[in-house]
Short mmCIF file of C-alpha atoms in Angstrom, two decimals:
data_model
loop_
_atom_site.label_atom_id
_atom_site.label_comp_id
_atom_site.label_asym_id
_atom_site.label_seq_id
_atom_site.Cartn_x
_atom_site.Cartn_y
_atom_site.Cartn_z
CA MET A 1 39.90 0.97 17.57
CA LYS A 2 39.77 2.97 14.44
CA ARG A 3 39.01 0.13 12.46
CA LEU A 4 36.04 -0.60 14.82
CA TRP A 5 34.78 3.12 14.47
CA ILE A 6 35.03 2.67 10.72
CA MET A 7 33.31 -0.54 10.86
CA LEU A 8 30.24 0.88 13.13
CA LEU A 9 30.00 3.85 10.69
CA LEU A 10 29.63 1.68 7.56
CA VAL A 11 27.04 -0.70 9.31
CA PHE A 12 25.02 2.34 10.22
CA SER A 13 25.29 4.08 6.61
CA ALA A 14 24.21 0.68 5.25
CA ALA A 15 21.14 0.55 7.67
CA ASN A 16 20.22 4.01 6.67
CA LEU A 17 20.48 3.48 3.25
CA ALA A 18 18.17 0.25 3.58
CA THR A 19 15.61 2.31 5.22
CA ALA A 20 15.53 4.98 2.91
CA GLU A 21 14.62 2.67 -0.14
CA GLU A 22 11.51 3.79 -2.36
CA ILE A 23 8.53 1.38 -1.55
CA LYS A 24 6.05 1.20 -4.46
CA LEU A 25 2.79 -0.20 -3.97
CA GLY A 26 -0.21 -0.85 -6.02
CA GLU A 27 -0.35 0.26 -9.88
CA PRO A 28 2.50 2.42 -11.12
CA LEU A 29 2.01 6.16 -10.77
CA THR A 30 1.10 7.65 -14.19
CA LEU A 31 0.63 11.39 -13.31
CA THR A 32 3.36 13.92 -12.86
CA GLU A 33 1.18 17.04 -11.90
CA VAL A 34 0.63 17.21 -7.87
CA THR A 35 -2.43 18.34 -6.63
CA LYS A 36 -2.16 20.20 -3.23
CA VAL A 37 -4.11 18.60 -0.38
CA SER A 38 -5.51 22.02 0.71
CA GLU A 39 -6.86 22.59 -2.69
CA ILE A 40 -8.77 19.31 -2.74
CA ASN A 41 -10.10 20.04 0.80
CA LYS A 42 -11.15 23.55 -0.56
CA ASN A 43 -13.00 22.49 -3.67
CA PRO A 44 -13.90 18.59 -3.39
CA GLU A 45 -16.45 19.09 -6.01
CA LYS A 46 -13.82 19.98 -8.61
CA TYR A 47 -11.84 16.84 -8.06
CA LYS A 48 -14.46 14.27 -7.33
CA GLY A 49 -14.32 11.07 -9.40
CA LYS A 50 -11.04 12.38 -10.95
CA ARG A 51 -7.52 10.73 -10.94
CA ILE A 52 -5.15 12.90 -8.98
CA LEU A 53 -1.63 12.73 -7.36
CA ILE A 54 -1.13 14.09 -4.07
CA GLU A 55 2.17 14.38 -2.23
CA GLY A 56 2.97 14.76 1.59
CA MET A 57 4.38 13.35 4.77
CA VAL A 58 2.70 10.29 5.80
CA ILE A 59 1.01 11.24 9.68
CA ASN A 60 -0.99 8.07 10.38
CA VAL A 61 -1.31 4.34 8.91
CA CYS A 62 -3.94 1.80 9.73
CA ALA A 63 -2.00 -0.63 12.28
CA ALA A 64 -4.44 -3.55 11.55
CA ARG A 65 -4.60 -3.99 8.05
CA GLY A 66 -2.49 -1.25 6.65
CA CYS A 67 -5.77 -0.36 4.46
CA TRP A 68 -5.53 3.48 4.97
CA LEU A 69 -3.29 6.25 5.60
CA ASP A 70 -3.35 10.05 6.37
CA ILE A 71 -1.26 12.46 4.35
CA ALA A 72 -0.48 15.85 5.84
CA SER A 73 -1.73 18.73 3.62
CA ASP A 74 0.58 21.80 2.49
CA MET A 75 -1.76 23.48 5.15
CA PRO A 76 -1.34 23.44 9.08
CA PHE A 77 -3.78 21.17 10.66
CA GLU A 78 -5.06 19.78 7.39
CA LYS A 79 -5.01 16.41 5.91
CA ILE A 80 -6.44 13.90 3.69
CA GLN A 81 -7.24 10.19 3.95
CA VAL A 82 -6.14 7.65 1.41
CA LYS A 83 -8.12 4.61 1.50
CA VAL A 84 -7.60 1.13 -0.25
CA VAL A 85 -9.40 -2.03 -0.87
CA ASP A 86 -8.26 -4.17 1.97
CA GLY A 87 -5.73 -6.47 0.86
CA GLU A 88 -4.99 -5.05 -2.50
CA ILE A 89 -2.28 -2.47 -0.98
CA VAL A 90 -1.11 -2.82 2.49
CA PHE A 91 0.47 0.23 3.62
CA PRO A 92 3.54 -0.46 6.13
CA MET A 93 3.70 1.03 9.43
CA GLU A 94 7.23 1.95 8.57
CA ALA A 95 5.43 4.58 6.09
CA LYS A 96 4.79 6.94 8.94
CA GLY A 97 6.88 9.97 9.11
CA ARG A 98 8.17 9.32 5.34
CA ASN A 99 7.19 11.36 2.33
CA ALA A 100 4.47 9.78 -0.09
CA LYS A 101 3.23 10.07 -3.60
CA VAL A 102 -0.30 8.54 -3.95
CA GLU A 103 -2.32 8.43 -7.06
CA GLY A 104 -6.10 7.73 -6.80
CA ILE A 105 -9.52 8.76 -7.49
CA ALA A 106 -10.92 11.61 -5.46
CA GLU A 107 -14.17 10.95 -3.38
CA GLU A 108 -16.43 12.78 -1.07
CA LEU A 109 -18.52 10.90 1.76
CA ASN A 110 -21.35 12.76 3.31
CA LEU A 111 -21.85 10.52 6.70
CA SER A 112 -24.65 10.94 9.28
CA ARG A 113 -23.57 11.44 12.91
CA GLU A 114 -23.97 7.86 13.62
CA GLU A 115 -22.12 6.61 10.61
CA ALA A 116 -19.15 9.15 11.52
CA VAL A 117 -19.03 7.88 14.95
CA GLU A 118 -18.68 4.28 14.06
CA MET A 119 -16.15 5.30 11.37
CA ALA A 120 -14.15 7.17 14.11
CA LYS A 121 -14.37 4.29 16.63
CA HIS A 122 -13.24 1.80 14.13
CA GLN A 123 -10.32 4.01 13.06
CA ALA A 124 -9.36 4.52 16.67
CA MET A 125 -9.51 0.85 17.11
CA GLU A 126 -7.45 0.16 14.10
CA SER A 127 -4.81 2.91 15.10
CA GLY A 128 -4.52 1.90 18.86
CA GLY A 129 -6.10 5.16 19.97
CA THR A 130 -8.89 6.54 21.83
CA PHE A 131 -12.08 8.30 20.53
CA ASP A 132 -14.77 10.33 22.43
CA PRO A 133 -18.23 10.20 20.52
CA ALA A 134 -19.12 13.61 22.17
CA THR A 135 -16.63 15.08 19.63
CA ILE A 136 -18.81 14.35 16.71
CA THR A 137 -21.90 16.60 16.91
CA GLY A 138 -23.56 16.39 13.42
CA PRO A 139 -23.14 14.96 9.90
CA VAL A 140 -19.52 14.89 8.70
CA ARG A 141 -18.15 15.63 5.21
CA LEU A 142 -15.03 13.34 4.60
CA VAL A 143 -13.03 14.14 1.30
CA ARG A 144 -10.37 11.19 0.73
CA LEU A 145 -8.75 9.49 -1.96
CA LYS A 146 -9.32 5.96 -3.15
CA GLY A 147 -5.97 4.90 -3.63
CA LEU A 148 -4.52 3.11 -6.66
CA GLY A 149 -0.86 3.44 -6.37
CA ALA A 150 1.63 4.94 -4.06
CA VAL A 151 5.56 5.55 -3.70
CA ILE A 152 6.68 5.81 -0.03
CA GLN A 153 10.06 7.66 -0.18
#
C-alpha cells in the first residue's frame, strides 16, 4: 500500500512538472525591462510604435486560432490584448491562468462604433462567449500589443 502511494505521488509530481514547463513562442525575448500594462493604458501615445515587454496573467485566449490573448494589468479591472498574425504564433489554450512575458510593438486602434461592434462579436464567437451590441455606445480606443515573441511560464 505504501508503494502505491509513493508511485501515485511520483506520477502526480511528474505531471505537475510537465505542465509547468515554459512555452516559448515566436521571436526570442530581447528586452529585460518590463513595462506595466497600466502605464501603457494610461499613456498609449508614449509607447505607440515602440517595442516593449509586458508581463502578467493570461486571462483569455482565442479559442479559434490562438491569434490573441489578454494579459491582466497590474491594476484591477484593466487588461491589454496581444494580437499576432494568424499562424505565425499560436497561443495555446493552456496559457490561460499562467503568467506570460510578451514582447511586441504597442499600437493604438481608434474604432468607430460599428467597427468595435464587429470586433467584439468576432472575439465573442472565437472565445465561445456572448456579446450584446448595446454595450458599445460610441467610438472605441483600443490599446494593444502586436506580439512578436512570448514566454508562457
